[in-house]
Every structure is written in C-alpha cells, then in structure tokens.
Short mmCIF file of C-alpha atoms in Angstrom, two decimals:
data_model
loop_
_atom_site.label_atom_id
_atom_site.label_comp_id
_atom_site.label_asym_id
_atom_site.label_seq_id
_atom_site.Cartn_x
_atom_site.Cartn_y
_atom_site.Cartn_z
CA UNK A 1 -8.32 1.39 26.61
CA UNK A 2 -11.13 0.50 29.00
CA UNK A 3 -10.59 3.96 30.76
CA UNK A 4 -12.41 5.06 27.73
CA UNK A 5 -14.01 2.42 26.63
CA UNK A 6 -16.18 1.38 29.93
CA UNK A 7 -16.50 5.06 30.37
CA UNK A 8 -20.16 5.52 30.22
CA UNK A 9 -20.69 2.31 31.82
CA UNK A 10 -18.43 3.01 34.81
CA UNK A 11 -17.96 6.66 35.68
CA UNK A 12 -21.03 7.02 38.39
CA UNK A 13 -19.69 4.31 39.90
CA UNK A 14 -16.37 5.06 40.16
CA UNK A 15 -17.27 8.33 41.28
CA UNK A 16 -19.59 7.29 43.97
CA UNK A 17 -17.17 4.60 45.64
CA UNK A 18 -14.64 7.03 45.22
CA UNK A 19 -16.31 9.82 47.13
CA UNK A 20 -17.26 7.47 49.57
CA UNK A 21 -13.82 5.72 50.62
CA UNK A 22 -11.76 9.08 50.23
CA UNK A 23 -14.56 10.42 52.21
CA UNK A 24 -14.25 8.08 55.36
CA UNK A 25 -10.09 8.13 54.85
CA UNK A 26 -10.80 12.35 55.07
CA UNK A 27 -13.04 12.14 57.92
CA UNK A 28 -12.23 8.94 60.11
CA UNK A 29 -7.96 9.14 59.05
CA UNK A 30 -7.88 12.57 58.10
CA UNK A 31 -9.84 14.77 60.33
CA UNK A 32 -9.96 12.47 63.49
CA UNK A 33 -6.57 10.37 63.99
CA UNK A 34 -4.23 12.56 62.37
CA UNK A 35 -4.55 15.97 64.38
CA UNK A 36 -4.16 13.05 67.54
CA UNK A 37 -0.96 12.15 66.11
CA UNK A 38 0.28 15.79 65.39
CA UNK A 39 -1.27 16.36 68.99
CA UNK A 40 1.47 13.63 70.21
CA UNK A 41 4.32 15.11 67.98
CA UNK A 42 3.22 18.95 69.32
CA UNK A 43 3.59 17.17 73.07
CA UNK A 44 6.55 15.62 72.93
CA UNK A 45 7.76 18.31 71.28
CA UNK A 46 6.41 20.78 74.43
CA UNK A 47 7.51 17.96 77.06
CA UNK A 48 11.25 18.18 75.41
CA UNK A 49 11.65 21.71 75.23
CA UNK A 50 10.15 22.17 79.08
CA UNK A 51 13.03 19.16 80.15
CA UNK A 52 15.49 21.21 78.22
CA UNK A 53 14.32 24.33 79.69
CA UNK A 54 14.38 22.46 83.43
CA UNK A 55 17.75 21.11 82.81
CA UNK A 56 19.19 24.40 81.92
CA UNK A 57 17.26 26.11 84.97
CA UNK A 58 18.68 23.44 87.17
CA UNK A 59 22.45 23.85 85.75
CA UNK A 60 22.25 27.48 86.20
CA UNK A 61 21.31 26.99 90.29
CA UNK A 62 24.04 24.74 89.72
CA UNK A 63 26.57 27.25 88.63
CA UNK A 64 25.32 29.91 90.54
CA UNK A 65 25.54 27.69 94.20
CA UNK A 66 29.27 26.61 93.09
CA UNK A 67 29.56 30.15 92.61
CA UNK A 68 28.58 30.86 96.33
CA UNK A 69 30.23 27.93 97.81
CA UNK A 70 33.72 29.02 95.72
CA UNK A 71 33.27 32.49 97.41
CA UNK A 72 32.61 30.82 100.90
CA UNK A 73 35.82 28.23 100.41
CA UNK A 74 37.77 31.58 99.57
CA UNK A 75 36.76 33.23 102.41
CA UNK A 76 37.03 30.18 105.03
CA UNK A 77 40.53 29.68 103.56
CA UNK A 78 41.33 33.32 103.63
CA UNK A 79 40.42 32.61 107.18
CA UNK A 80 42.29 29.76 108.16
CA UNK A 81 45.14 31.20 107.03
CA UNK A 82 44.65 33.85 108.89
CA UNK A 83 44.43 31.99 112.16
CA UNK A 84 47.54 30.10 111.02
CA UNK A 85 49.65 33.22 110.94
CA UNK A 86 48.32 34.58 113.78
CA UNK A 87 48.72 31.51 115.75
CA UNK A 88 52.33 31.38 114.36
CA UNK A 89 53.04 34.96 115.50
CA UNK A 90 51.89 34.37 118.65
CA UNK A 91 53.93 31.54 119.18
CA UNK A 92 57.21 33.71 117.83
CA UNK A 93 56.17 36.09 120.37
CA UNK A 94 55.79 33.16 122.75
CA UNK A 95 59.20 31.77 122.04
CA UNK A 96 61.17 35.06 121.79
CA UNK A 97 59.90 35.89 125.85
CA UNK A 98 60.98 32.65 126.60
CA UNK A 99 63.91 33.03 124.93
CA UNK A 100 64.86 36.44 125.89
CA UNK A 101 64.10 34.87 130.24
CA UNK A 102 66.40 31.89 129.47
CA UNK A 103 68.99 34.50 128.01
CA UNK A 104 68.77 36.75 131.18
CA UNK A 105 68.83 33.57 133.84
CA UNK A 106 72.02 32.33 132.13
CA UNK A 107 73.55 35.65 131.98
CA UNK A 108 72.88 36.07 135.71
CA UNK A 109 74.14 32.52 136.43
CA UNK A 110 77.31 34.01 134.54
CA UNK A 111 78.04 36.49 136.32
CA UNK A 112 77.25 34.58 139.62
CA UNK A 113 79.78 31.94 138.37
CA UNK A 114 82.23 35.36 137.03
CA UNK A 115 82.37 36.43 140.51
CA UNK A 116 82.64 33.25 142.19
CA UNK A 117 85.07 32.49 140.35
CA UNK A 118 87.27 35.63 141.09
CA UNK A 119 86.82 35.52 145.16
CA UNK A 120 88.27 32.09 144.71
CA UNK A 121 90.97 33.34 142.91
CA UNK A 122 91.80 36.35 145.60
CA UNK A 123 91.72 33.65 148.22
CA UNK A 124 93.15 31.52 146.23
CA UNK A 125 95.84 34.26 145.89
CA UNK A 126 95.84 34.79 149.71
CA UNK A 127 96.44 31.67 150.62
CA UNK A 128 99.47 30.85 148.35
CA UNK A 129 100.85 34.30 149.57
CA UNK A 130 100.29 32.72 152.86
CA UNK A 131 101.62 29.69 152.51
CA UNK A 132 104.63 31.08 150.73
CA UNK A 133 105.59 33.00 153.56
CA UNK A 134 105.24 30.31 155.83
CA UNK A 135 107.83 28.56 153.42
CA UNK A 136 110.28 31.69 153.07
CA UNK A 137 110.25 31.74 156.67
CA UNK A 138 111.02 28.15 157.22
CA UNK A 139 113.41 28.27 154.30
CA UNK A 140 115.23 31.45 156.37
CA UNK A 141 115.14 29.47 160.02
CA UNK A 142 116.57 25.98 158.00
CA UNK A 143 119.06 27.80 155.68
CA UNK A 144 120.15 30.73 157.52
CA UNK A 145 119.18 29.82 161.21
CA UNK A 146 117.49 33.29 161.44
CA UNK A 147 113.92 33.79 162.55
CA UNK A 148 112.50 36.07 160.34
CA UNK A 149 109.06 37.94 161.98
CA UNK A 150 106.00 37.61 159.91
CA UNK A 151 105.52 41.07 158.74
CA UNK A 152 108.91 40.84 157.48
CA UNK A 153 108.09 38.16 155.41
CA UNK A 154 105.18 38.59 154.09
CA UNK A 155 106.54 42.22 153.03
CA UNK A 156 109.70 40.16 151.18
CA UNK A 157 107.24 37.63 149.26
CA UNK A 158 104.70 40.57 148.34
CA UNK A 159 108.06 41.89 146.43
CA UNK A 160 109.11 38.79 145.09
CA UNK A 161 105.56 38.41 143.85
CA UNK A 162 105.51 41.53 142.71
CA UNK A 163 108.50 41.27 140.56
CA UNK A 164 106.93 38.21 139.38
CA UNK B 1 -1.33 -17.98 31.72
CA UNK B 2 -2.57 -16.17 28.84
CA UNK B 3 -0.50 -19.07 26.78
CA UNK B 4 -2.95 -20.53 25.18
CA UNK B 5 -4.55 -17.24 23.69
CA UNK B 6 -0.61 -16.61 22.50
CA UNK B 7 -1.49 -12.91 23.29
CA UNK B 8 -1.54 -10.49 26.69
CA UNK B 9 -3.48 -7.78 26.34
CA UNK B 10 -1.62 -4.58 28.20
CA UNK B 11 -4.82 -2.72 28.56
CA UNK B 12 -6.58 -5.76 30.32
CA UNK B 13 -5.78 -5.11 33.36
CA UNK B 14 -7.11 -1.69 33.83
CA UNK B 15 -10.87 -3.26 32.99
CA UNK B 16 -13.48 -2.60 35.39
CA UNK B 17 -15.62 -5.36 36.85
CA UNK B 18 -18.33 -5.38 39.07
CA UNK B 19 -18.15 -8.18 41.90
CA UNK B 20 -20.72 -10.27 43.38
CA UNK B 21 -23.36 -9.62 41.43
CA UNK B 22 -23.85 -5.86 41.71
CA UNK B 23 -24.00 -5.05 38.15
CA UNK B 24 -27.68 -3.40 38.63
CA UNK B 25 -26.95 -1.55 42.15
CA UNK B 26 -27.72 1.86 40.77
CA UNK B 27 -28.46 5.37 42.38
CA UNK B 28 -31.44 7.17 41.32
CA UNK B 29 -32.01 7.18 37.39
CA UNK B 30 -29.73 5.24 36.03
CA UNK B 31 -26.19 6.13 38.24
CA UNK B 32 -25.08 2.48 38.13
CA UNK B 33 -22.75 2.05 40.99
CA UNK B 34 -21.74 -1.26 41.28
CA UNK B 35 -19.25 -2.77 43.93
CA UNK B 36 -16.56 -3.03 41.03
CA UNK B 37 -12.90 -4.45 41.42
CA UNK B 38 -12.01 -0.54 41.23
CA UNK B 39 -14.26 0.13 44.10
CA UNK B 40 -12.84 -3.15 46.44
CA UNK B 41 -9.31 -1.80 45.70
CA UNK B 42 -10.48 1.73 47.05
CA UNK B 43 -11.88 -0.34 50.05
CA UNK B 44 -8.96 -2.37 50.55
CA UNK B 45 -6.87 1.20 50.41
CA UNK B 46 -9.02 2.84 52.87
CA UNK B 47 -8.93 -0.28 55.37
CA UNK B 48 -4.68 -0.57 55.04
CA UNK B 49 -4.30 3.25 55.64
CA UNK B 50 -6.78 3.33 58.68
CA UNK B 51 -4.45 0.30 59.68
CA UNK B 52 -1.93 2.28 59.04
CA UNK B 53 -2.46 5.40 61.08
CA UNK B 54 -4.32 3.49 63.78
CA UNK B 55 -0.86 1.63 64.69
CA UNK B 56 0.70 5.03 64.82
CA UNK B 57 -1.88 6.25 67.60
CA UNK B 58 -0.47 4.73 70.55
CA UNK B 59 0.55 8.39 71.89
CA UNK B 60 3.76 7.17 73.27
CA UNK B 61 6.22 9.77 74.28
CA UNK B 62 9.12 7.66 73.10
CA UNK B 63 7.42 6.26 69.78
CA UNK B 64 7.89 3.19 68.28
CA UNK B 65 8.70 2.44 65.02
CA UNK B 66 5.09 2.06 63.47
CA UNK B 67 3.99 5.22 65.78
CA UNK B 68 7.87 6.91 64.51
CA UNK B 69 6.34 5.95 61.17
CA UNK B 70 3.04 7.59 61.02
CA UNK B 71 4.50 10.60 62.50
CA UNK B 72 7.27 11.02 59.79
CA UNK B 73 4.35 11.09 57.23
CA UNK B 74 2.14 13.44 59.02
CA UNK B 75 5.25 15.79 60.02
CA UNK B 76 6.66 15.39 56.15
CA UNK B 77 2.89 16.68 55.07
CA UNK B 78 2.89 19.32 58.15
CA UNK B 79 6.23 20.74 56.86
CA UNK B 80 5.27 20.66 53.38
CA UNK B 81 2.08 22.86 53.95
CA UNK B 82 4.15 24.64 56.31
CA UNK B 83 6.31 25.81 53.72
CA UNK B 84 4.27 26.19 50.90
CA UNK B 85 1.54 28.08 52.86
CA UNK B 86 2.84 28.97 56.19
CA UNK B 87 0.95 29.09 59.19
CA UNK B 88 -2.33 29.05 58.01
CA UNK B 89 -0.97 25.98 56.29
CA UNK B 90 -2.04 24.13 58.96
CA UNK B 91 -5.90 23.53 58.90
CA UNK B 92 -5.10 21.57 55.32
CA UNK B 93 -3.45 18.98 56.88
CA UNK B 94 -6.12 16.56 57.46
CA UNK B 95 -7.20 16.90 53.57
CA UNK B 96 -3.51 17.27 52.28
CA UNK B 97 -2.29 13.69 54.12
CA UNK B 98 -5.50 12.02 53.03
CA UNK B 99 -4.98 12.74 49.60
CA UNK B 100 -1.50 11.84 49.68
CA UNK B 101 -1.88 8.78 51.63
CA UNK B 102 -4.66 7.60 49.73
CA UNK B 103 -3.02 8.35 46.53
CA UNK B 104 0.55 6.50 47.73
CA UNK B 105 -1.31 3.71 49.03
CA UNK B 106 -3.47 3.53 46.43
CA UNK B 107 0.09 3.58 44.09
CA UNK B 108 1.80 0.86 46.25
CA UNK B 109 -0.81 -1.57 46.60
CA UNK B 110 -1.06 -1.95 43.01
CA UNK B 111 2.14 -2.48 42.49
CA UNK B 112 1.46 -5.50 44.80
CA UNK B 113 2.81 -8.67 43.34
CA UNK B 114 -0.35 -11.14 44.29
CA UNK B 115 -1.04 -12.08 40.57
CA UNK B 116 1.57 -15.14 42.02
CA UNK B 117 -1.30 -16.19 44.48
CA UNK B 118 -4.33 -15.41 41.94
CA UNK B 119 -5.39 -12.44 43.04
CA UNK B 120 -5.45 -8.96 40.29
CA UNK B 121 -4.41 -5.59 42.17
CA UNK B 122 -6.25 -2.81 40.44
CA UNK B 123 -4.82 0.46 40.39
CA UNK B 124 -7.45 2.95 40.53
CA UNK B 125 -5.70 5.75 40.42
CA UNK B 126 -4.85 4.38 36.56
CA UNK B 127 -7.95 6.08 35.75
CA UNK B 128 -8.63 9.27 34.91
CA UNK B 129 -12.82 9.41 36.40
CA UNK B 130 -10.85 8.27 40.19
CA UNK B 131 -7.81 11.10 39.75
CA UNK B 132 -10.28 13.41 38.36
CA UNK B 133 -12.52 13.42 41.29
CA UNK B 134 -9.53 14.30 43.70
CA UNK B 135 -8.02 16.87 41.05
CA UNK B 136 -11.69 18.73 40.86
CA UNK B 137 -12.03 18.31 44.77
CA UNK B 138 -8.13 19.97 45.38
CA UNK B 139 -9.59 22.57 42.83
CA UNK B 140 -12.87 23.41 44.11
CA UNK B 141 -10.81 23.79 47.60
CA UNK B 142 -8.94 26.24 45.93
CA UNK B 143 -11.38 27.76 44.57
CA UNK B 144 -13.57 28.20 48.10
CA UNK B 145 -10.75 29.37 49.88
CA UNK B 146 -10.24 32.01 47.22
CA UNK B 147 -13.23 33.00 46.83
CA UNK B 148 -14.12 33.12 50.59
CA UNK B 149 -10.95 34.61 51.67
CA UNK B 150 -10.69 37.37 49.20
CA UNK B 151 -13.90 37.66 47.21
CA UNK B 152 -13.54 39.13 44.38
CA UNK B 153 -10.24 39.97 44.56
CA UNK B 154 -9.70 36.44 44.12
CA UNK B 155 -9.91 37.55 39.83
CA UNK B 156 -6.15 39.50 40.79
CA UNK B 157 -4.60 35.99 41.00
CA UNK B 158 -4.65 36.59 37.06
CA UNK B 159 -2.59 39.49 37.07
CA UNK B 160 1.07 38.89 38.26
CA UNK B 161 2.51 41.16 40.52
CA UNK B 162 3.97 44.00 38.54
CA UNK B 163 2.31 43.70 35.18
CA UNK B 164 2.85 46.72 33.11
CA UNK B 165 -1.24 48.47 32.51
CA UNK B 166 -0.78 47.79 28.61
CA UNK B 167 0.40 43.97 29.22
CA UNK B 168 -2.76 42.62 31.28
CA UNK B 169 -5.87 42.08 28.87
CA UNK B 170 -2.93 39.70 27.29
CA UNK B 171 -1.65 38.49 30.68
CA UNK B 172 -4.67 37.92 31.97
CA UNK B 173 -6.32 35.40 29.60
CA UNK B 174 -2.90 33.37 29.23
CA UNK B 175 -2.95 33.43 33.58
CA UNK B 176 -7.06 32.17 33.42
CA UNK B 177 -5.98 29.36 30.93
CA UNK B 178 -3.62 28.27 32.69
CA UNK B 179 -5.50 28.79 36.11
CA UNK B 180 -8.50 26.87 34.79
CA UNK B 181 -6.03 23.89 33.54
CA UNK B 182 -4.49 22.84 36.85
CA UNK B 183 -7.04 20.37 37.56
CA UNK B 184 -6.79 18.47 33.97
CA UNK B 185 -2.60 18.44 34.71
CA UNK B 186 -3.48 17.39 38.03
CA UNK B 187 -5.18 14.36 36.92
CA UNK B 188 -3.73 13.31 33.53
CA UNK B 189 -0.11 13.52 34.76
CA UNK B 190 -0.86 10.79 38.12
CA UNK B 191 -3.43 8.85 35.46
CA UNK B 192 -0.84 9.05 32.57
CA UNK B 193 2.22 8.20 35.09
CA UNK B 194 0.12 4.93 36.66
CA UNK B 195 -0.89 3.56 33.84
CA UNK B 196 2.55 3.99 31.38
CA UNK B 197 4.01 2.48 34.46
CA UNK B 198 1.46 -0.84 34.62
CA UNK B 199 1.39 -0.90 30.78
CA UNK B 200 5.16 -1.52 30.22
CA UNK B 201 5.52 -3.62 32.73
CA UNK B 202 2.54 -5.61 31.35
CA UNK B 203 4.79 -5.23 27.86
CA UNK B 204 7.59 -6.56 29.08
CA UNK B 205 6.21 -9.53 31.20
CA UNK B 206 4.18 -10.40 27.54
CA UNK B 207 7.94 -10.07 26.07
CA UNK B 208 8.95 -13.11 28.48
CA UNK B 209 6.19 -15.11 28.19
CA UNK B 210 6.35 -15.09 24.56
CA UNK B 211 9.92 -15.47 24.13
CA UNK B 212 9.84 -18.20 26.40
CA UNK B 213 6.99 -19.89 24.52
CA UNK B 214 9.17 -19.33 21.43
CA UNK B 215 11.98 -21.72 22.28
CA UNK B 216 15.24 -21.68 24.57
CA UNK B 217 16.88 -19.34 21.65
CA UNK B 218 14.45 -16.51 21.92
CA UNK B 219 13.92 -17.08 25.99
CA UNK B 220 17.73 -16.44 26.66
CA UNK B 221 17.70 -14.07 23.83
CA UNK B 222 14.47 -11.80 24.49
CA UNK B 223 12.41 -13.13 27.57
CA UNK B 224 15.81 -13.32 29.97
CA UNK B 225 16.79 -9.23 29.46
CA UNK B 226 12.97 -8.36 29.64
CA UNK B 227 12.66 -10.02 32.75
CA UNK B 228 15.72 -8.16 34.22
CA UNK B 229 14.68 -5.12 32.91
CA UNK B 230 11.33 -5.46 34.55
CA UNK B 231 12.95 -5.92 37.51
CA UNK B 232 14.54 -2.39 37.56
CA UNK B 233 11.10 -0.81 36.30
CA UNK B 234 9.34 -2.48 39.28
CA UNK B 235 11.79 -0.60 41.14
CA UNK B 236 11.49 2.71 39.22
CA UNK B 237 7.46 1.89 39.47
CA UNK B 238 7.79 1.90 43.36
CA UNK B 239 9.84 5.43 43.31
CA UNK B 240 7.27 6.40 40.70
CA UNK B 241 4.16 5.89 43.15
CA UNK B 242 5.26 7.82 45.88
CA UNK B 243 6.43 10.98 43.62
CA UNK B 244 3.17 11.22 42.27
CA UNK B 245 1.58 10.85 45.23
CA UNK B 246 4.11 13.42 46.33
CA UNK B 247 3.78 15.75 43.07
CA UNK B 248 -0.29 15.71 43.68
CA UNK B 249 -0.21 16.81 47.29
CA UNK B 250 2.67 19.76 46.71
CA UNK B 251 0.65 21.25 43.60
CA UNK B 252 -2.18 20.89 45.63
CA UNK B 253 -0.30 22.44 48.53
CA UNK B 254 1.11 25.31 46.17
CA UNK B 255 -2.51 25.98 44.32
CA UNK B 256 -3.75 26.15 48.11
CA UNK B 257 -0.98 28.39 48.79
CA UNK B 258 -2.54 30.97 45.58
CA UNK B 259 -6.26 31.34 47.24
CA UNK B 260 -4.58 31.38 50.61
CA UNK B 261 -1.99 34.19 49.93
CA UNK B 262 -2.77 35.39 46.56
CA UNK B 263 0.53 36.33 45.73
#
C-alpha cells in the first residue's frame, strides 16, 4: 500500500503541494470569483423581484384607471340616456301640440263644412218649396183652368209638405 | 500492458512519483517536497476548476449554460450552509465550495479514462496525508470559530442539551471522543471510499486481462462479465465521487454548524 509505504518519503510533500493548490483554489476560486458569481445570482435575483414588483405596480394603475374610466362610461351613458329621454319627451310634447292644433283646425273646418252644409239644405229646401208651388200653380191653371194666387199656394204645398 | 509480468498490481497505481527531476527539492531540513505525480494532479485540479468558475463569470443576467452551471454549484453550496447553519452560514461559502469543488474535481478527474492515450490520472484524494490536511483544516475551522465565538463555553458542546447532573462526567467523555474523532472519519471515509473504488476497478480490469490471456474459454467465461461489471462500477465510481465530495462538505457544514450555534 504505497499510502503507507512511501509515507515517510512523501508526506511533506504532499502536504506542501497540497496547501499550496487548495490554497490558491481558496483564495483566487474561493474567496475572489465565487462571491462575484453569488453577487450575479443576488442581482438577478434583486433585478427579478423589482420587474415583478414594477409589473404588479403597473397592473394595479391598470386596474385602478379601468376602474375610473368604467365609472366615467357609467356616468356618460347614464347621461346619454338621459338626453335621449329627454329629447324623446320633448318631441311627445312636440307632437301632442301639433297634434292637439291639427285636431282643433279640422274640427273648425267641420263645423264650417256642418253649417254650410245645412244653409244649403234650407235653401235647398226653399227653393224646391218654391219651385213646387210654381208647379201646383201651373198644374191648377192647366188642369183646372183656375188661377190660384201665390199665397194660396204656397200655404197648400207648406201642408202637403207638411203631411209629408 | 502489464502482460508480460502476467501480474497487475492494484496498489500500483496509488504510488507516488516525483517528476522532472525534483526528487531533492526540499524545504528547510529535510521536508522533501518534490513536484510528484500527486502534486501535478493537484495542479491540473486547481487549473480545471479555475477554468471552471472563470467560464461561469460572465455576469450575464440571462446566464448561459456554463455561467447556469457554476451558479447551480455555488447556489447548491449556498443552500446547503444555509440550512445547516443559517444566516451566518454565509461567510463559509468561499471555504465550503472550495473544498467541495476541489474534492469533486479532484474525484472526477481521476476517474478520467486517459490510461487509453498513455497518460496515469492520480487520485490524490486516495490518500490519506492529502484528505487529512483538508479534514484537520475543516477541524481547526471548527475549532476557531468555537473557540472565538463562545470561548470557553465552547467545552458545553460536550454536554447535550438536557443531560440529567448525574449522567455528564459519563456523557461528557463519550461526546469529547467522539468530538475529537470527526477529523479521522472525515478523512478515512473519502480516502477509504477513493481508493476501494480505484482498487476494484483495478481488480477487475486484471480479471480481463488475465482471462483473456488465458484463452477464448476463460475470456468469454471470466474477462467478458468483469468487463461488464466494470462498466457499471465506473458508473457507481462517478456517483461515488461526487457523494463524497458531497458527504465532506455537509459534515463539514454540520461540524461548522456546532461552533457556530452550539446547540
């Protein structure tokens, strides 16, 4: 076993190039390039949890100005349809006065026509009356050879008409 | 290769050499410390894992895969300490990922198969003078941090929590034994686990050679099921580096955790 056997021979120099290559690996690796690693890790680390950090600061703005602008669109459409009933009132309103003119313009042309309408009748009337005793009294003079007066007449056809 | 001596040697392979002529390079009085193959492999794991760690340095914010790499380990070794110690877990890192790196790449790059281009990987951390350095280092950590943290309070790490009066002059011995062992378990079980591991395979790849030397017979018979079966055990040898390297950090982690908490 030359562990043992080149014991004597070997240890102090074992032990020296030992101590002096774990030596520079603990000083040059060890003490100097590995706390700049870690120091990487520890920043990425930091860099990552301050873009986290941003990203959830900028979703919360985010949530909080779709917050506001839902409150605004509520509002603006609470408005809008306000100014659509109001304009739709106002145009009932509108409509109804219109209405309600056109209704009394007709009526009067109505009653214009109404009475119109009944002084042609009475003259109408008159003149058939008139006529009709013009007739009797020709009818009399052909049939009967007597002249009958007006008054007379007129007084007989009022009866006839009368009776109907 | 070792055909004509009809024999591999399993232990071979964990023999020191020195390299290029630096048998006599010694330190003082008689501290020989040659540039060995032992040492070169320690080199060659120091150079791969500043490699290593150097392609994870590009500081990207969205890492590639080396960089994604690199950070895994030191985040696996961050949570670790993290978990074991807590927040004061922290300022171990550096020592806790070199000694696990080291030790996995270390592991790995023995497993290396370049005996096909000529070349021996040495596992250092086969032997127990390399993993008993880093076990006494891990332990004198523990020991300073106790010690400098608590004083002499430290000496209460012998006494569990809740110890009836009567039970702790027996308590407390068994606790210092086993205290004062962690840095023996520490080393033997990653030495003992490296080299079982680079022994059988060594075993087994003797078992083919032979065989196949033996005839067609005992080639199908023993070399072809050894072979197979060294194929799994390179496999289980892979999974076996890292846990060590894994098992020597946590206890390291958890004896850190003892000075750093005291219960």
């Amino acid at each position: 076993m030359p562990q043992i056997a080149q014991l004597a021979d070997t240890w102090s120099s074992q032990v020296f190039w030992l101590l002096v290559f774990f030596g520079i690996t603990f000083f040059v690796v060890g003490n100097l390039m590995v706390p700049k690693v870690m120091n990487t890790v520890a920043e990425r680390d930091g860099q990552i949890a301050a873009d986290l950090a941003a990203a959830k600061a900028a979703r919360d703005a985010a949530d909080e100005q779709e917050e506001a602008w839902r409150v605004r669109e509520n509002e603006n459409r609470a408005a809008a349809q306000a100014i659509v009933a109001k304009a739709k009132d106002d145009a009932a309103a509108k409509s109804e006065t219109k209405l309600k003119a056109a209704q009394t313009r007709i009526d009067k042309k109505l009653a214009d026509a109404e009475a119109r309408i009944g002084e042609a009748r009475t003259q109408a009337l008159a003149e058939v009356e008139s006529v009709a005793v013009e007739a009797a009294q020709d009818i009399v003079k052909t049939l009967a050879g007597v002249k009958v007066t007006k008054p007379v007449a007129t007084k007989a056809v009022k009866e006839a008409m009368a009776n109907g | 290769m070792a055909a004509e001596q009809a024999k591999v040697d399993p232990m071979y392979q964990f023999t020191i050499k020195p390299l290029g002529g630096s048998d006599e390079w010694a330190l003082g009085e008689g501290f020989n410390i040659a540039f060995t193959n032992s040492a070169m492999w320690m080199l060659i794991t120091t150079v791969v894992l500043f490699l290593f760690v150097l392609g994870g340095m590009r500081r990207q914010l969205v890492p590639g895969r080396w960089q994604m790499m690199v950070e895994t380990f030191t985040g696996f070794i961050d949570n670790m300490l993290e978990a074991n110690i807590g927040k004061a877990g922290r300022k171990y890192v550096p020592y806790v990922f070199s000694l696990f790196m080291f030790i996995l790449f270390a592991n790995l790059l023995g497993l290396l198969p370049l005996g096909i281009v000529g070349v021996h990987p040495f596992t250092f951390t086969s032997h127990f003078t390399v993993t008993g350095v880093l076990a006494i280092i891990s332990f004198s950590i523990v020991l300073l941090v106790g010690f400098w943290k608590h004083g002499f309070h430290f000496f209460s790490l012998f006494v569990p929590h809740g110890t009836p009066l009567p039970m702790i002059p027996v308590i407390a011995p068994i606790e210092f034994i086993s205290f004062m062992v962690r840095p023996f378990s520490l080393a033997l079980r990653l030495f003992v686990a490296m080299m079982a591991g680079h022994v059988l395979l060594e075993v087994l790849s003797s078992f083919v050679i032979d065989g196949t030397n033996a005839g067609v017979g005992f080639g199908l018979l023993v070399g072809l099921p050894s072979f197979i079966l060294m194929i799994g055990i390179c496999a289980l040898e892979l999974l076996v580096a890292g846990i060590q390297a894994y098992v020597f950090a946590l206890l390291t982690a958890l004896y850190i955790n003892d000075a750093e908490n005291l219960h």
